C-alpha cells in the first residue's frame, strides 16, 4: 500500500524542517503546532496545509508523524477528542519521532491496535543540523510490514533508517545512543582540559585526531566550540537529562548498573542548578573542570 497524504504534529527545531522535507518530497503535508503562528508560517514557507487540532491534521492521512517534547507531550497530542487517534482512519500509521520511554511506545502500540491503526516508535539522532539537512538517523520499533510502508517516506529527511525489532526497541536503541554520547562527551571534556593545560592548538589536535580511532561526531562538531567556551546552541542539557532518565530507568528494570551514565547525569544536574539547562550538552566540560 502506497502513502499519499501525511501529517506532522510538532514544529520544533526538529519537526519544522522534517515536515518541510516531506512536503518537498511530494507528500501532501498537513501540520499542527500548539503555537498556531508557527504552523501558519510553515504552511506559507512550504506551500502546505495547517489545522487547528491534531485530530483535524490527521484526518484523511495515511501516516501521521509526531515529534514533541516528552511522554506527556505525546499523550497530549495523541489522545482525547482532539487528538491524533481521534482523526486517524483504520489502516493508517502513527509514527512517533519523540524520544520517550519504552513504556510509552508499548502503550501507544496497544492503543493504536484497538483502533486498527499501526504504530512505529522512531526516535531520531542528528540534532537540529541533521533535521535541517535531511540526514537524520532513525531508530524504529514495530512490525516489518509497517516499517516497509513508512521507510520510503522517512527517507525524505533521513540518511539511515533501521528497524531494531518490535515496538519499544527503537526507543531502547535511542537510549544506547544517548549513553554513547554521554561517554564521548565525558572523555572529550577531560581530553580537552589536558590539551589546554598542555598548550596544544585545539584545532590542530581535532584535525589530527578526527582521522584516527578517537574521531567522533562530537569531536568534529563540538571540540573547537568547547575550547572557545561557546555553548549557546545545539542539544540542551534539559533534554539530555530527560533522555538519560529513560536510560537509567530502563537499566534499573533489568538489573544493570550504569556508573558513567549516572555520573554524567549528576554533573548535568549540577549545571542545571547553575542555570545552564538550556546550554548545549558539550558544556559538560564546565562540570568536569569544576570537579577537578
PDB file of C-alpha atoms in Angstrom:
ATOM      1  CA  UNK A   1       0.000   0.000   0.000  1.00  0.00           C
ATOM      2  CA  UNK A   2       1.400   3.363  -1.008  1.00  0.00           C
ATOM      3  CA  UNK A   3       1.423   6.540   1.049  1.00  0.00           C
ATOM      4  CA  UNK A   4      -0.332   9.690  -0.093  1.00  0.00           C
ATOM      5  CA  UNK A   5      -1.321  12.408   2.338  1.00  0.00           C
ATOM      6  CA  UNK A   6       0.635  12.770   5.598  1.00  0.00           C
ATOM      7  CA  UNK A   7       0.560  14.989   8.690  1.00  0.00           C
ATOM      8  CA  UNK A   8       3.240  16.224  11.053  1.00  0.00           C
ATOM      9  CA  UNK A   9       2.454  17.189  14.653  1.00  0.00           C
ATOM     10  CA  UNK A  10       5.064  19.321  16.417  1.00  0.00           C
ATOM     11  CA  UNK A  11       7.070  22.026  14.644  1.00  0.00           C
ATOM     12  CA  UNK A  12      10.022  22.497  16.946  1.00  0.00           C
ATOM     13  CA  UNK A  13      13.626  22.828  15.810  1.00  0.00           C
ATOM     14  CA  UNK A  14      13.432  19.239  14.540  1.00  0.00           C
ATOM     15  CA  UNK A  15       9.854  18.924  13.323  1.00  0.00           C
ATOM     16  CA  UNK A  16       9.722  22.147  11.317  1.00  0.00           C
ATOM     17  CA  UNK A  17      12.382  21.138   8.761  1.00  0.00           C
ATOM     18  CA  UNK A  18      11.372  17.449   8.830  1.00  0.00           C
ATOM     19  CA  UNK A  19       7.823  18.364   7.812  1.00  0.00           C
ATOM     20  CA  UNK A  20       9.297  20.621   5.146  1.00  0.00           C
ATOM     21  CA  UNK A  21      11.223  17.730   3.608  1.00  0.00           C
ATOM     22  CA  UNK A  22       8.032  15.655   3.468  1.00  0.00           C
ATOM     23  CA  UNK A  23       6.214  18.387   1.570  1.00  0.00           C
ATOM     24  CA  UNK A  24       9.158  18.974  -0.777  1.00  0.00           C
ATOM     25  CA  UNK A  25       9.426  15.224  -1.422  1.00  0.00           C
ATOM     26  CA  UNK A  26       5.915  15.123  -2.854  1.00  0.00           C
ATOM     27  CA  UNK A  27       3.876  14.021   0.147  1.00  0.00           C
ATOM     28  CA  UNK A  28       0.996  16.491   0.675  1.00  0.00           C
ATOM     29  CA  UNK A  29       1.631  17.502   4.274  1.00  0.00           C
ATOM     30  CA  UNK A  30      -0.674  18.999   6.887  1.00  0.00           C
ATOM     31  CA  UNK A  31       0.843  20.271  10.129  1.00  0.00           C
ATOM     32  CA  UNK A  32      -0.264  21.050  13.655  1.00  0.00           C
ATOM     33  CA  UNK A  33       1.631  23.046  16.242  1.00  0.00           C
ATOM     34  CA  UNK A  34       0.486  24.302  19.628  1.00  0.00           C
ATOM     35  CA  UNK A  35       1.636  27.777  18.598  1.00  0.00           C
ATOM     36  CA  UNK A  36      -0.606  28.311  15.589  1.00  0.00           C
ATOM     37  CA  UNK A  37       1.523  31.169  14.235  1.00  0.00           C
ATOM     38  CA  UNK A  38       4.394  28.767  13.610  1.00  0.00           C
ATOM     39  CA  UNK A  39       2.077  26.397  11.754  1.00  0.00           C
ATOM     40  CA  UNK A  40       0.874  29.279   9.591  1.00  0.00           C
ATOM     41  CA  UNK A  41       4.443  30.298   8.851  1.00  0.00           C
ATOM     42  CA  UNK A  42       5.346  26.738   7.911  1.00  0.00           C
ATOM     43  CA  UNK A  43       2.371  26.453   5.549  1.00  0.00           C
ATOM     44  CA  UNK A  44       3.376  29.662   3.810  1.00  0.00           C
ATOM     45  CA  UNK A  45       7.029  28.667   3.536  1.00  0.00           C
ATOM     46  CA  UNK A  46       6.375  25.165   2.193  1.00  0.00           C
ATOM     47  CA  UNK A  47       3.003  25.628   0.487  1.00  0.00           C
ATOM     48  CA  UNK A  48       1.403  23.064   2.789  1.00  0.00           C
ATOM     49  CA  UNK A  49      -1.667  22.964   5.000  1.00  0.00           C
ATOM     50  CA  UNK A  50      -2.157  23.521   8.724  1.00  0.00           C
ATOM     51  CA  UNK A  51      -5.008  22.695  11.084  1.00  0.00           C
ATOM     52  CA  UNK A  52      -6.142  23.907  14.499  1.00  0.00           C
ATOM     53  CA  UNK A  53      -6.101  20.481  16.224  1.00  0.00           C
ATOM     54  CA  UNK A  54      -4.104  17.242  15.896  1.00  0.00           C
ATOM     55  CA  UNK A  55      -7.337  15.420  15.022  1.00  0.00           C
ATOM     56  CA  UNK A  56      -8.032  17.734  12.100  1.00  0.00           C
ATOM     57  CA  UNK A  57      -4.460  17.406  10.868  1.00  0.00           C
ATOM     58  CA  UNK A  58      -4.687  13.602  10.994  1.00  0.00           C
ATOM     59  CA  UNK A  59      -7.997  13.255   9.143  1.00  0.00           C
ATOM     60  CA  UNK A  60      -7.633  11.556   5.788  1.00  0.00           C
ATOM     61  CA  UNK A  61      -3.910  10.858   6.260  1.00  0.00           C
ATOM     62  CA  UNK A  62      -2.076   7.611   5.570  1.00  0.00           C
ATOM     63  CA  UNK A  63       0.724   8.434   8.019  1.00  0.00           C
ATOM     64  CA  UNK A  64       0.923  10.902  10.911  1.00  0.00           C
ATOM     65  CA  UNK A  65       4.289  11.836  12.398  1.00  0.00           C
ATOM     66  CA  UNK A  66       4.660  13.213  15.915  1.00  0.00           C
ATOM     67  CA  UNK A  67       7.760  14.995  17.217  1.00  0.00           C
ATOM     68  CA  UNK A  68       7.214  16.802  20.516  1.00  0.00           C
ATOM     69  CA  UNK A  69       8.989  17.067  23.877  1.00  0.00           C
ATOM     70  CA  UNK A  70       8.334  14.157  26.237  1.00  0.00           C
ATOM     71  CA  UNK A  71       5.907  11.371  27.170  1.00  0.00           C
ATOM     72  CA  UNK A  72       3.222  13.717  28.463  1.00  0.00           C
ATOM     73  CA  UNK A  73       3.517  15.968  25.405  1.00  0.00           C
ATOM     74  CA  UNK A  74       2.951  12.937  23.177  1.00  0.00           C
ATOM     75  CA  UNK A  75      -0.115  11.899  25.160  1.00  0.00           C
ATOM     76  CA  UNK A  76      -1.489  15.452  24.953  1.00  0.00           C
ATOM     77  CA  UNK A  77      -1.497  15.439  21.137  1.00  0.00           C
ATOM     78  CA  UNK A  78      -2.373  11.763  20.557  1.00  0.00           C
ATOM     79  CA  UNK A  79      -5.246  11.170  22.991  1.00  0.00           C
ATOM     80  CA  UNK A  80      -8.556  12.921  23.602  1.00  0.00           C
ATOM     81  CA  UNK A  81     -11.373  14.196  21.407  1.00  0.00           C
ATOM     82  CA  UNK A  82      -8.973  16.486  19.511  1.00  0.00           C
ATOM     83  CA  UNK A  83      -6.032  14.063  19.452  1.00  0.00           C
ATOM     84  CA  UNK A  84      -4.386  12.324  16.526  1.00  0.00           C
ATOM     85  CA  UNK A  85      -6.055   8.980  17.206  1.00  0.00           C
ATOM     86  CA  UNK A  86      -9.484  10.597  17.024  1.00  0.00           C
ATOM     87  CA  UNK A  87      -8.738  11.596  13.447  1.00  0.00           C
ATOM     88  CA  UNK A  88      -6.874   8.580  12.098  1.00  0.00           C
ATOM     89  CA  UNK A  89      -8.705   6.049   9.968  1.00  0.00           C
ATOM     90  CA  UNK A  90      -8.210   2.286  10.201  1.00  0.00           C
ATOM     91  CA  UNK A  91      -5.066   1.085   8.485  1.00  0.00           C
ATOM     92  CA  UNK A  92      -3.246   4.409   8.916  1.00  0.00           C
ATOM     93  CA  UNK A  93       0.134   4.588  10.645  1.00  0.00           C
ATOM     94  CA  UNK A  94       1.234   6.692  13.611  1.00  0.00           C
ATOM     95  CA  UNK A  95       4.987   7.314  13.743  1.00  0.00           C
ATOM     96  CA  UNK A  96       6.382   8.853  16.933  1.00  0.00           C
ATOM     97  CA  UNK A  97       9.748  10.582  16.438  1.00  0.00           C
ATOM     98  CA  UNK A  98       9.774  11.888  20.023  1.00  0.00           C
ATOM     99  CA  UNK A  99      12.404  10.414  22.345  1.00  0.00           C
ATOM    100  CA  UNK A 100      10.232   8.775  25.008  1.00  0.00           C
ATOM    101  CA  UNK A 101      10.206   5.876  27.430  1.00  0.00           C
ATOM    102  CA  UNK A 102       9.885   2.382  26.007  1.00  0.00           C
ATOM    103  CA  UNK A 103       6.747   2.050  28.139  1.00  0.00           C
ATOM    104  CA  UNK A 104       5.038   4.820  26.209  1.00  0.00           C
ATOM    105  CA  UNK A 105       5.890   3.132  22.915  1.00  0.00           C
ATOM    106  CA  UNK A 106       4.226  -0.063  24.106  1.00  0.00           C
ATOM    107  CA  UNK A 107       1.242   1.897  25.426  1.00  0.00           C
ATOM    108  CA  UNK A 108       0.775   3.694  22.100  1.00  0.00           C
ATOM    109  CA  UNK A 109       1.084   0.455  20.162  1.00  0.00           C
ATOM    110  CA  UNK A 110      -1.704  -1.079  22.259  1.00  0.00           C
ATOM    111  CA  UNK A 111      -3.983   1.940  21.921  1.00  0.00           C
ATOM    112  CA  UNK A 112      -3.413   2.064  18.170  1.00  0.00           C
ATOM    113  CA  UNK A 113      -4.168  -1.647  17.812  1.00  0.00           C
ATOM    114  CA  UNK A 114      -7.558  -1.161  19.464  1.00  0.00           C
ATOM    115  CA  UNK A 115      -8.443   1.290  16.682  1.00  0.00           C
ATOM    116  CA  UNK A 116      -6.968  -0.669  13.800  1.00  0.00           C
ATOM    117  CA  UNK A 117      -4.087   1.803  13.470  1.00  0.00           C
ATOM    118  CA  UNK A 118      -0.447   0.761  13.062  1.00  0.00           C
ATOM    119  CA  UNK A 119       2.363   2.211  15.197  1.00  0.00           C
ATOM    120  CA  UNK A 120       6.110   2.733  14.860  1.00  0.00           C
ATOM    121  CA  UNK A 121       8.313   4.261  17.564  1.00  0.00           C
ATOM    122  CA  UNK A 122      11.038   6.099  15.678  1.00  0.00           C
ATOM    123  CA  UNK A 123      13.305   8.382  17.744  1.00  0.00           C
ATOM    124  CA  UNK A 124      15.954  10.236  15.790  1.00  0.00           C
ATOM    125  CA  UNK A 125      19.573  11.294  16.177  1.00  0.00           C
ATOM    126  CA  UNK A 126      21.467  14.015  14.369  1.00  0.00           C
ATOM    127  CA  UNK A 127      20.227  17.134  16.099  1.00  0.00           C
ATOM    128  CA  UNK A 128      18.909  20.321  14.571  1.00  0.00           C
ATOM    129  CA  UNK A 129      21.588  20.305  11.872  1.00  0.00           C
ATOM    130  CA  UNK A 130      20.640  16.751  10.902  1.00  0.00           C
ATOM    131  CA  UNK A 131      16.982  17.723  10.633  1.00  0.00           C
ATOM    132  CA  UNK A 132      17.703  20.858   8.596  1.00  0.00           C
ATOM    133  CA  UNK A 133      19.965  18.957   6.196  1.00  0.00           C
ATOM    134  CA  UNK A 134      17.718  15.913   5.918  1.00  0.00           C
ATOM    135  CA  UNK A 135      20.359  13.470   7.208  1.00  0.00           C
ATOM    136  CA  UNK A 136      18.875  12.107  10.434  1.00  0.00           C
ATOM    137  CA  UNK A 137      19.432   8.627  11.823  1.00  0.00           C
ATOM    138  CA  UNK A 138      16.086   6.999  12.638  1.00  0.00           C
ATOM    139  CA  UNK A 139      15.740   4.056  15.051  1.00  0.00           C
ATOM    140  CA  UNK A 140      12.472   2.168  14.636  1.00  0.00           C
ATOM    141  CA  UNK A 141      10.463  -0.356  16.602  1.00  0.00           C
ATOM    142  CA  UNK A 142       7.466  -2.132  15.122  1.00  0.00           C
ATOM    143  CA  UNK A 143       6.298  -4.689  12.573  1.00  0.00           C
ATOM    144  CA  UNK A 144       8.351  -5.262   9.425  1.00  0.00           C
ATOM    145  CA  UNK A 145       5.410  -4.688   7.078  1.00  0.00           C
ATOM    146  CA  UNK A 146       4.573  -1.347   8.708  1.00  0.00           C
ATOM    147  CA  UNK A 147       8.240  -0.305   8.672  1.00  0.00           C
ATOM    148  CA  UNK A 148       8.493  -1.168   4.970  1.00  0.00           C
ATOM    149  CA  UNK A 149       5.499   1.029   4.290  1.00  0.00           C
ATOM    150  CA  UNK A 150       6.794   4.149   6.063  1.00  0.00           C
ATOM    151  CA  UNK A 151      10.520   3.828   5.313  1.00  0.00           C
ATOM    152  CA  UNK A 152      10.319   5.491   1.858  1.00  0.00           C
ATOM    153  CA  UNK A 153       8.508   8.442   3.452  1.00  0.00           C
ATOM    154  CA  UNK A 154      11.004   8.804   6.302  1.00  0.00           C
ATOM    155  CA  UNK A 155      13.744   8.709   3.667  1.00  0.00           C
ATOM    156  CA  UNK A 156      12.721  12.310   2.924  1.00  0.00           C
ATOM    157  CA  UNK A 157      14.755  13.540   5.903  1.00  0.00           C
ATOM    158  CA  UNK A 158      16.992  10.613   6.878  1.00  0.00           C
ATOM    159  CA  UNK A 159      20.327   9.121   5.889  1.00  0.00           C
ATOM    160  CA  UNK A 160      19.917   5.963   7.963  1.00  0.00           C
ATOM    161  CA  UNK A 161      16.706   4.172   8.930  1.00  0.00           C
ATOM    162  CA  UNK A 162      16.801   0.870  10.806  1.00  0.00           C
ATOM    163  CA  UNK A 163      14.203  -1.480  12.254  1.00  0.00           C
ATOM    164  CA  UNK A 164      15.564  -2.715  15.591  1.00  0.00           C
ATOM    165  CA  UNK A 165      12.717  -5.061  16.475  1.00  0.00           C
ATOM    166  CA  UNK A 166       9.244  -4.864  17.993  1.00  0.00           C
ATOM    167  CA  UNK A 167       7.646  -1.724  19.406  1.00  0.00           C
ATOM    168  CA  UNK A 168       9.843  -0.199  22.101  1.00  0.00           C
ATOM    169  CA  UNK A 169      13.114  -1.311  20.556  1.00  0.00           C
ATOM    170  CA  UNK A 170      13.509   1.953  18.666  1.00  0.00           C
ATOM    171  CA  UNK A 171      13.342   3.850  21.947  1.00  0.00           C
ATOM    172  CA  UNK A 172      15.767   1.440  23.601  1.00  0.00           C
ATOM    173  CA  UNK A 173      18.231   1.939  20.756  1.00  0.00           C
ATOM    174  CA  UNK A 174      17.973   5.698  21.294  1.00  0.00           C
ATOM    175  CA  UNK A 175      18.860   5.116  24.950  1.00  0.00           C
ATOM    176  CA  UNK A 176      22.014   3.321  23.823  1.00  0.00           C
ATOM    177  CA  UNK A 177      22.739   6.272  21.536  1.00  0.00           C
ATOM    178  CA  UNK A 178      22.445   8.784  24.384  1.00  0.00           C
ATOM    179  CA  UNK A 179      24.682   6.763  26.685  1.00  0.00           C
ATOM    180  CA  UNK A 180      27.340   6.677  23.949  1.00  0.00           C
ATOM    181  CA  UNK A 181      27.107  10.463  23.558  1.00  0.00           C
ATOM    182  CA  UNK A 182      27.387  10.963  27.317  1.00  0.00           C
ATOM    183  CA  UNK A 183      30.512   8.818  27.454  1.00  0.00           C
ATOM    184  CA  UNK A 184      32.134  10.522  24.482  1.00  0.00           C
ATOM    185  CA  UNK A 185      31.474  13.983  25.949  1.00  0.00           C
ATOM    186  CA  UNK A 186      32.918  12.914  29.298  1.00  0.00           C
ATOM    187  CA  UNK A 187      36.105  11.690  27.637  1.00  0.00           C
ATOM    188  CA  UNK A 188      36.262  14.645  25.254  1.00  0.00           C
ATOM    189  CA  UNK A 189      35.899  17.087  28.151  1.00  0.00           C
ATOM    190  CA  UNK A 190      38.768  15.537  30.086  1.00  0.00           C
ATOM    191  CA  UNK A 191      40.921  15.313  26.941  1.00  0.00           C
ATOM    192  CA  UNK A 192      40.376  18.957  26.011  1.00  0.00           C
ATOM    193  CA  UNK A 193      41.263  20.104  29.513  1.00  0.00           C
ATOM    194  CA  UNK A 194      44.530  18.187  29.241  1.00  0.00           C
ATOM    195  CA  UNK A 195      45.156  19.653  25.779  1.00  0.00           C
ATOM    196  CA  UNK A 196      44.505  23.189  27.001  1.00  0.00           C
ATOM    197  CA  UNK A 197      46.738  22.784  30.079  1.00  0.00           C
ATOM    198  CA  UNK A 198      49.437  21.423  27.769  1.00  0.00           C
ATOM    199  CA  UNK A 199      49.184  24.460  25.451  1.00  0.00           C
ATOM    200  CA  UNK A 200      48.178  22.361  22.458  1.00  0.00           C
ATOM    201  CA  UNK A 201      46.431  24.004  19.495  1.00  0.00           C
ATOM    202  CA  UNK A 202      42.906  22.574  19.790  1.00  0.00           C
ATOM    203  CA  UNK A 203      42.084  22.971  16.098  1.00  0.00           C
ATOM    204  CA  UNK A 204      45.250  21.122  15.125  1.00  0.00           C
ATOM    205  CA  UNK A 205      44.500  18.421  17.671  1.00  0.00           C
ATOM    206  CA  UNK A 206      40.994  17.914  16.262  1.00  0.00           C
ATOM    207  CA  UNK A 207      42.223  17.938  12.649  1.00  0.00           C
ATOM    208  CA  UNK A 208      44.780  15.289  13.566  1.00  0.00           C
ATOM    209  CA  UNK A 209      42.691  13.005  15.783  1.00  0.00           C
ATOM    210  CA  UNK A 210      39.444  13.003  13.820  1.00  0.00           C
ATOM    211  CA  UNK A 211      41.056  10.762  11.206  1.00  0.00           C
ATOM    212  CA  UNK A 212      42.005   8.103  13.759  1.00  0.00           C
ATOM    213  CA  UNK A 213      40.359   5.856  16.326  1.00  0.00           C
ATOM    214  CA  UNK A 214      39.465   8.794  18.591  1.00  0.00           C
ATOM    215  CA  UNK A 215      37.428  10.513  15.895  1.00  0.00           C
ATOM    216  CA  UNK A 216      33.730  11.150  16.579  1.00  0.00           C
ATOM    217  CA  UNK A 217      30.863  13.466  15.644  1.00  0.00           C
ATOM    218  CA  UNK A 218      31.275  15.209  18.986  1.00  0.00           C
ATOM    219  CA  UNK A 219      34.965  15.812  18.377  1.00  0.00           C
ATOM    220  CA  UNK A 220      34.432  17.213  14.891  1.00  0.00           C
ATOM    221  CA  UNK A 221      31.438  19.368  15.779  1.00  0.00           C
ATOM    222  CA  UNK A 222      31.948  20.345  19.427  1.00  0.00           C
ATOM    223  CA  UNK A 223      35.617  20.246  20.428  1.00  0.00           C
ATOM    224  CA  UNK A 224      36.503  23.634  18.955  1.00  0.00           C
ATOM    225  CA  UNK A 225      33.422  25.354  20.380  1.00  0.00           C
ATOM    226  CA  UNK A 226      34.047  23.765  23.781  1.00  0.00           C
ATOM    227  CA  UNK A 227      37.575  25.187  23.718  1.00  0.00           C
ATOM    228  CA  UNK A 228      36.130  28.588  22.763  1.00  0.00           C
ATOM    229  CA  UNK A 229      33.676  28.465  25.694  1.00  0.00           C
ATOM    230  CA  UNK A 230      30.665  28.518  23.348  1.00  0.00           C
ATOM    231  CA  UNK A 231      27.625  26.508  24.378  1.00  0.00           C
ATOM    232  CA  UNK A 232      24.579  28.587  23.434  1.00  0.00           C
ATOM    233  CA  UNK A 233      23.293  26.199  20.742  1.00  0.00           C
ATOM    234  CA  UNK A 234      22.557  22.562  19.982  1.00  0.00           C
ATOM    235  CA  UNK A 235      21.042  19.833  22.148  1.00  0.00           C
ATOM    236  CA  UNK A 236      20.182  21.239  25.575  1.00  0.00           C
ATOM    237  CA  UNK A 237      21.075  19.717  28.941  1.00  0.00           C
ATOM    238  CA  UNK A 238      17.381  19.751  29.888  1.00  0.00           C
ATOM    239  CA  UNK A 239      16.600  17.395  27.008  1.00  0.00           C
ATOM    240  CA  UNK A 240      19.614  15.183  27.655  1.00  0.00           C
ATOM    241  CA  UNK A 241      18.685  14.720  31.307  1.00  0.00           C
ATOM    242  CA  UNK A 242      15.222  13.617  30.237  1.00  0.00           C
ATOM    243  CA  UNK A 243      16.806  11.056  27.912  1.00  0.00           C
ATOM    244  CA  UNK A 244      19.352   9.844  30.469  1.00  0.00           C
ATOM    245  CA  UNK A 245      16.473   9.392  32.898  1.00  0.00           C
ATOM    246  CA  UNK A 246      14.949   6.896  30.466  1.00  0.00           C
ATOM    247  CA  UNK A 247      18.314   5.127  30.216  1.00  0.00           C
ATOM    248  CA  UNK A 248      18.724   4.816  33.978  1.00  0.00           C
ATOM    249  CA  UNK A 249      15.118   3.694  34.469  1.00  0.00           C
ATOM    250  CA  UNK A 250      15.406   1.019  31.790  1.00  0.00           C
ATOM    251  CA  UNK A 251      18.711  -0.198  33.232  1.00  0.00           C
ATOM    252  CA  UNK A 252      17.222  -0.456  36.718  1.00  0.00           C
ATOM    253  CA  UNK A 253      14.405  -2.679  35.413  1.00  0.00           C
ATOM    254  CA  UNK A 254      16.897  -5.199  34.041  1.00  0.00           C
ATOM    255  CA  UNK A 255      19.290  -5.011  36.989  1.00  0.00           C
ATOM    256  CA  UNK A 256      22.061  -3.159  35.174  1.00  0.00           C
ATOM    257  CA  UNK A 257      24.374  -0.573  36.703  1.00  0.00           C
ATOM    258  CA  UNK A 258      25.409   2.392  34.536  1.00  0.00           C
ATOM    259  CA  UNK A 259      28.053   4.214  36.604  1.00  0.00           C
ATOM    260  CA  UNK A 260      29.304   6.530  33.850  1.00  0.00           C
ATOM    261  CA  UNK A 261      25.761   7.486  32.845  1.00  0.00           C
ATOM    262  CA  UNK A 262      24.862   8.189  36.486  1.00  0.00           C
ATOM    263  CA  UNK A 263      27.944  10.350  36.900  1.00  0.00           C
ATOM    264  CA  UNK A 264      27.292  12.388  33.748  1.00  0.00           C
ATOM    265  CA  UNK A 265      23.645  12.827  34.725  1.00  0.00           C
ATOM    266  CA  UNK A 266      24.771  14.075  38.149  1.00  0.00           C
ATOM    267  CA  UNK A 267      27.133  16.577  36.539  1.00  0.00           C
ATOM    268  CA  UNK A 268      24.386  17.817  34.238  1.00  0.00           C
ATOM    269  CA  UNK A 269      22.148  18.278  37.289  1.00  0.00           C
ATOM    270  CA  UNK A 270      24.843  20.479  38.834  1.00  0.00           C
ATOM    271  CA  UNK A 271      24.958  22.572  35.665  1.00  0.00           C
ATOM    272  CA  UNK A 272      21.163  22.914  35.673  1.00  0.00           C
ATOM    273  CA  UNK A 273      21.353  24.259  39.217  1.00  0.00           C
ATOM    274  CA  UNK A 274      23.661  26.967  37.885  1.00  0.00           C
ATOM    275  CA  UNK A 275      21.077  27.981  35.285  1.00  0.00           C
ATOM    276  CA  UNK A 276      22.747  26.264  32.331  1.00  0.00           C
ATOM    277  CA  UNK A 277      19.911  23.878  31.473  1.00  0.00           C
ATOM    278  CA  UNK A 278      19.395  25.357  28.013  1.00  0.00           C
ATOM    279  CA  UNK A 279      23.075  25.158  27.083  1.00  0.00           C
ATOM    280  CA  UNK A 280      24.372  22.523  24.666  1.00  0.00           C
ATOM    281  CA  UNK A 281      25.348  19.203  26.261  1.00  0.00           C
ATOM    282  CA  UNK A 282      29.016  19.906  25.466  1.00  0.00           C
ATOM    283  CA  UNK A 283      29.003  22.349  28.406  1.00  0.00           C
ATOM    284  CA  UNK A 284      29.721  19.188  30.400  1.00  0.00           C
ATOM    285  CA  UNK A 285      33.357  20.326  30.229  1.00  0.00           C
ATOM    286  CA  UNK A 286      32.480  23.012  32.811  1.00  0.00           C
ATOM    287  CA  UNK A 287      31.328  20.407  35.303  1.00  0.00           C
ATOM    288  CA  UNK A 288      34.362  18.226  34.662  1.00  0.00           C
ATOM    289  CA  UNK A 289      36.642  21.210  35.176  1.00  0.00           C
ATOM    290  CA  UNK A 290      34.879  22.292  38.365  1.00  0.00           C
ATOM    291  CA  UNK A 291      35.070  18.778  39.821  1.00  0.00           C
ATOM    292  CA  UNK A 292      38.855  18.583  39.478  1.00  0.00           C
TER     293      UNK A 292
END
